[in-house]
Amino acid sequence: MNTFLRDLRYGFRALMRDPGFAAVAVLTIGIGIGASTTIFSWLRPMLLNPLPGATQAERVVAIENMAPDGEPITTSYLDFRDFRDNLKLVNSVTARVGNVFSVGDPPDTTQVWGEMVSGGFFDMLGIQPGAGRFFSGAERDDA
C-alpha cells in the first residue's frame, strides 16, 4: 500500500509540473469515457434488450430474403406460407410489414407509422393487449 501511495504522489507531482499535458490527458480520458458510455447506451437496447415485453426475446429470430448484391427483398405471401407450413426448426413463423397509415377523417388525417402483422404475431411474442383484444380464431388464418 505504501508503494501505491508513493506512485500516486509521484504521478500527481509529474502532472503538476506540466499543466498543459495534464489538461490534455484529463480531457482525453473524459472524452473516451463519454464516447464509450454514449455508444453503449445506444447499442444496449438494440443488442442486449432487443424486444422489451416479449416473454422469450432470446428465442425470436428474423428471416429475411436478400438479393445477391445484399439488398433486402420483400418476402411474398406465398413464401411466408411456405416458411410457416414447412419450416421444422422453428416453433412458429409470423410476418410483419411496416407501413404508414392515415388515421382520422378527411381532411383532418394524421400520418402514423405502424405494422401489419400476421395472426400469430402477438402469441409468438407472448404479450397481452393493454386494452381491447388480439386476433380471434377466424382472424388468425393469415389470409
Tab-separated table of C-alpha atoms in Angstrom:
chain	number	residue	atom	x	y	z
A	1	MET	CA	0.000	0.000	0.000
A	2	ASN	CA	2.904	2.310	0.774
A	3	THR	CA	4.306	1.816	-2.747
A	4	PHE	CA	0.926	2.675	-4.278
A	5	LEU	CA	0.707	5.932	-2.319
A	6	ARG	CA	4.251	6.889	-3.367
A	7	ASP	CA	3.394	6.172	-7.031
A	8	LEU	CA	0.232	8.246	-6.729
A	9	ARG	CA	2.149	11.182	-5.210
A	10	TYR	CA	4.806	10.921	-7.923
A	11	GLY	CA	2.162	10.919	-10.670
A	12	PHE	CA	0.413	13.923	-9.147
A	13	ARG	CA	3.715	15.873	-8.907
A	14	ALA	CA	4.557	14.997	-12.539
A	15	LEU	CA	1.166	16.244	-13.721
A	16	MET	CA	1.533	19.467	-11.720
A	17	ARG	CA	4.922	20.186	-13.375
A	18	ASP	CA	3.263	20.203	-16.823
A	19	PRO	CA	-0.309	21.547	-16.501
A	20	GLY	CA	-0.860	21.577	-20.284
A	21	PHE	CA	-0.140	17.867	-20.565
A	22	ALA	CA	-2.327	17.208	-17.505
A	23	ALA	CA	-5.241	19.085	-19.066
A	24	VAL	CA	-4.916	17.205	-22.367
A	25	ALA	CA	-4.659	13.848	-20.558
A	26	VAL	CA	-7.729	14.516	-18.390
A	27	LEU	CA	-9.696	15.825	-21.383
A	28	THR	CA	-8.747	12.771	-23.485
A	29	ILE	CA	-9.789	10.363	-20.745
A	30	GLY	CA	-13.074	12.259	-20.229
A	31	ILE	CA	-13.906	12.199	-23.941
A	32	GLY	CA	-13.083	8.480	-24.120
A	33	ILE	CA	-15.328	7.656	-21.168
A	34	GLY	CA	-18.132	9.843	-22.542
A	35	ALA	CA	-17.930	8.303	-26.020
A	36	SER	CA	-17.891	4.752	-24.629
A	37	THR	CA	-20.878	5.473	-22.399
A	38	THR	CA	-22.837	7.042	-25.251
A	39	ILE	CA	-22.174	4.195	-27.671
A	40	PHE	CA	-23.053	1.582	-25.041
A	41	SER	CA	-26.298	3.386	-24.177
A	42	TRP	CA	-27.265	3.403	-27.880
A	43	LEU	CA	-26.367	-0.231	-28.525
A	44	ARG	CA	-27.663	-1.777	-25.309
A	45	PRO	CA	-31.387	-1.519	-26.157
A	46	MET	CA	-30.796	-2.947	-29.643
A	47	LEU	CA	-28.410	-5.790	-28.844
A	48	LEU	CA	-28.975	-6.765	-25.232
A	49	ASN	CA	-32.688	-5.960	-24.871
A	50	PRO	CA	-33.995	-6.351	-28.419
A	51	LEU	CA	-37.685	-6.958	-27.662
A	52	PRO	CA	-38.866	-5.386	-24.432
A	53	GLY	CA	-42.053	-7.043	-23.239
A	54	ALA	CA	-41.539	-10.309	-25.124
A	55	THR	CA	-41.535	-13.353	-22.841
A	56	GLN	CA	-38.649	-15.162	-24.592
A	57	ALA	CA	-36.936	-12.467	-26.655
A	58	GLU	CA	-33.724	-14.507	-26.924
A	59	ARG	CA	-35.609	-17.158	-28.933
A	60	VAL	CA	-37.017	-14.763	-31.553
A	61	VAL	CA	-35.167	-14.655	-34.878
A	62	ALA	CA	-35.762	-12.767	-38.117
A	63	ILE	CA	-35.754	-14.415	-41.539
A	64	GLU	CA	-35.055	-12.027	-44.401
A	65	ASN	CA	-34.598	-12.502	-48.119
A	66	MET	CA	-31.562	-10.842	-49.666
A	67	ALA	CA	-30.645	-10.146	-53.268
A	68	PRO	CA	-27.177	-11.238	-54.493
A	69	ASP	CA	-25.980	-7.632	-54.108
A	70	GLY	CA	-27.027	-7.593	-50.421
A	71	GLU	CA	-30.180	-5.526	-50.787
A	72	PRO	CA	-33.201	-6.772	-48.792
A	73	ILE	CA	-36.097	-8.206	-50.799
A	74	THR	CA	-39.692	-8.175	-49.607
A	75	THR	CA	-40.894	-11.696	-48.821
A	76	SER	CA	-44.032	-12.616	-50.738
A	77	TYR	CA	-47.135	-14.015	-49.084
A	78	LEU	CA	-46.558	-17.342	-50.846
A	79	ASP	CA	-43.009	-17.528	-49.437
A	80	PHE	CA	-44.358	-16.699	-45.975
A	81	ARG	CA	-46.902	-19.533	-46.250
A	82	ASP	CA	-44.151	-21.934	-47.323
A	83	PHE	CA	-41.993	-20.878	-44.370
A	84	ARG	CA	-44.918	-21.156	-41.953
A	85	ASP	CA	-46.038	-24.576	-43.185
A	86	ASN	CA	-42.682	-26.251	-43.904
A	87	LEU	CA	-40.007	-24.925	-41.538
A	88	LYS	CA	-39.436	-27.605	-38.899
A	89	LEU	CA	-36.632	-25.891	-36.921
A	90	VAL	CA	-38.869	-23.139	-35.520
A	91	ASN	CA	-41.997	-23.203	-33.376
A	92	SER	CA	-43.911	-20.573	-35.325
A	93	VAL	CA	-43.441	-18.207	-38.227
A	94	THR	CA	-45.128	-14.824	-38.354
A	95	ALA	CA	-44.842	-11.886	-40.695
A	96	ARG	CA	-44.743	-8.137	-40.300
A	97	VAL	CA	-44.595	-5.287	-42.785
A	98	GLY	CA	-44.046	-1.678	-41.756
A	99	ASN	CA	-46.293	0.920	-43.328
A	100	VAL	CA	-47.529	4.484	-42.984
A	101	PHE	CA	-51.238	4.750	-42.182
A	102	SER	CA	-53.666	7.655	-42.383
A	103	VAL	CA	-55.692	7.983	-39.185
A	104	GLY	CA	-58.762	10.169	-38.849
A	105	ASP	CA	-61.480	11.518	-41.077
A	106	PRO	CA	-60.532	13.585	-44.148
A	107	PRO	CA	-59.386	16.332	-44.312
A	108	ASP	CA	-58.005	16.030	-40.740
A	109	THR	CA	-55.985	12.855	-41.214
A	110	THR	CA	-52.693	12.181	-39.491
A	111	GLN	CA	-49.918	10.008	-40.898
A	112	VAL	CA	-48.690	7.426	-38.358
A	113	TRP	CA	-46.135	4.613	-38.593
A	114	GLY	CA	-47.451	1.116	-37.931
A	115	GLU	CA	-47.034	-2.519	-38.876
A	116	MET	CA	-49.296	-5.062	-40.480
A	117	VAL	CA	-48.739	-8.412	-38.757
A	118	SER	CA	-49.878	-11.990	-39.279
A	119	GLY	CA	-52.305	-13.763	-36.953
A	120	GLY	CA	-49.824	-15.428	-34.578
A	121	PHE	CA	-47.551	-12.412	-34.137
A	122	PHE	CA	-48.614	-11.479	-30.603
A	123	ASP	CA	-48.766	-15.110	-29.459
A	124	MET	CA	-45.175	-15.551	-30.646
A	125	LEU	CA	-44.070	-12.574	-28.549
A	126	GLY	CA	-46.132	-13.779	-25.583
A	127	ILE	CA	-47.663	-10.391	-24.858
A	128	GLN	CA	-51.159	-9.372	-23.795
A	129	PRO	CA	-53.086	-6.332	-25.045
A	130	GLY	CA	-53.283	-3.311	-22.772
A	131	ALA	CA	-56.831	-2.681	-23.990
A	132	GLY	CA	-59.162	-4.468	-26.387
A	133	ARG	CA	-58.285	-7.857	-27.870
A	134	PHE	CA	-55.930	-9.524	-30.278
A	135	PHE	CA	-56.924	-11.563	-33.323
A	136	SER	CA	-59.763	-14.051	-32.833
A	137	GLY	CA	-59.664	-17.615	-34.167
A	138	ALA	CA	-61.230	-16.709	-37.531
A	139	GLU	CA	-58.783	-13.818	-37.974
A	140	ARG	CA	-55.695	-15.988	-37.443
A	141	ASP	CA	-55.725	-17.720	-40.834
A	142	ASP	CA	-53.349	-15.065	-42.277
A	143	ALA	CA	-55.490	-14.632	-45.379
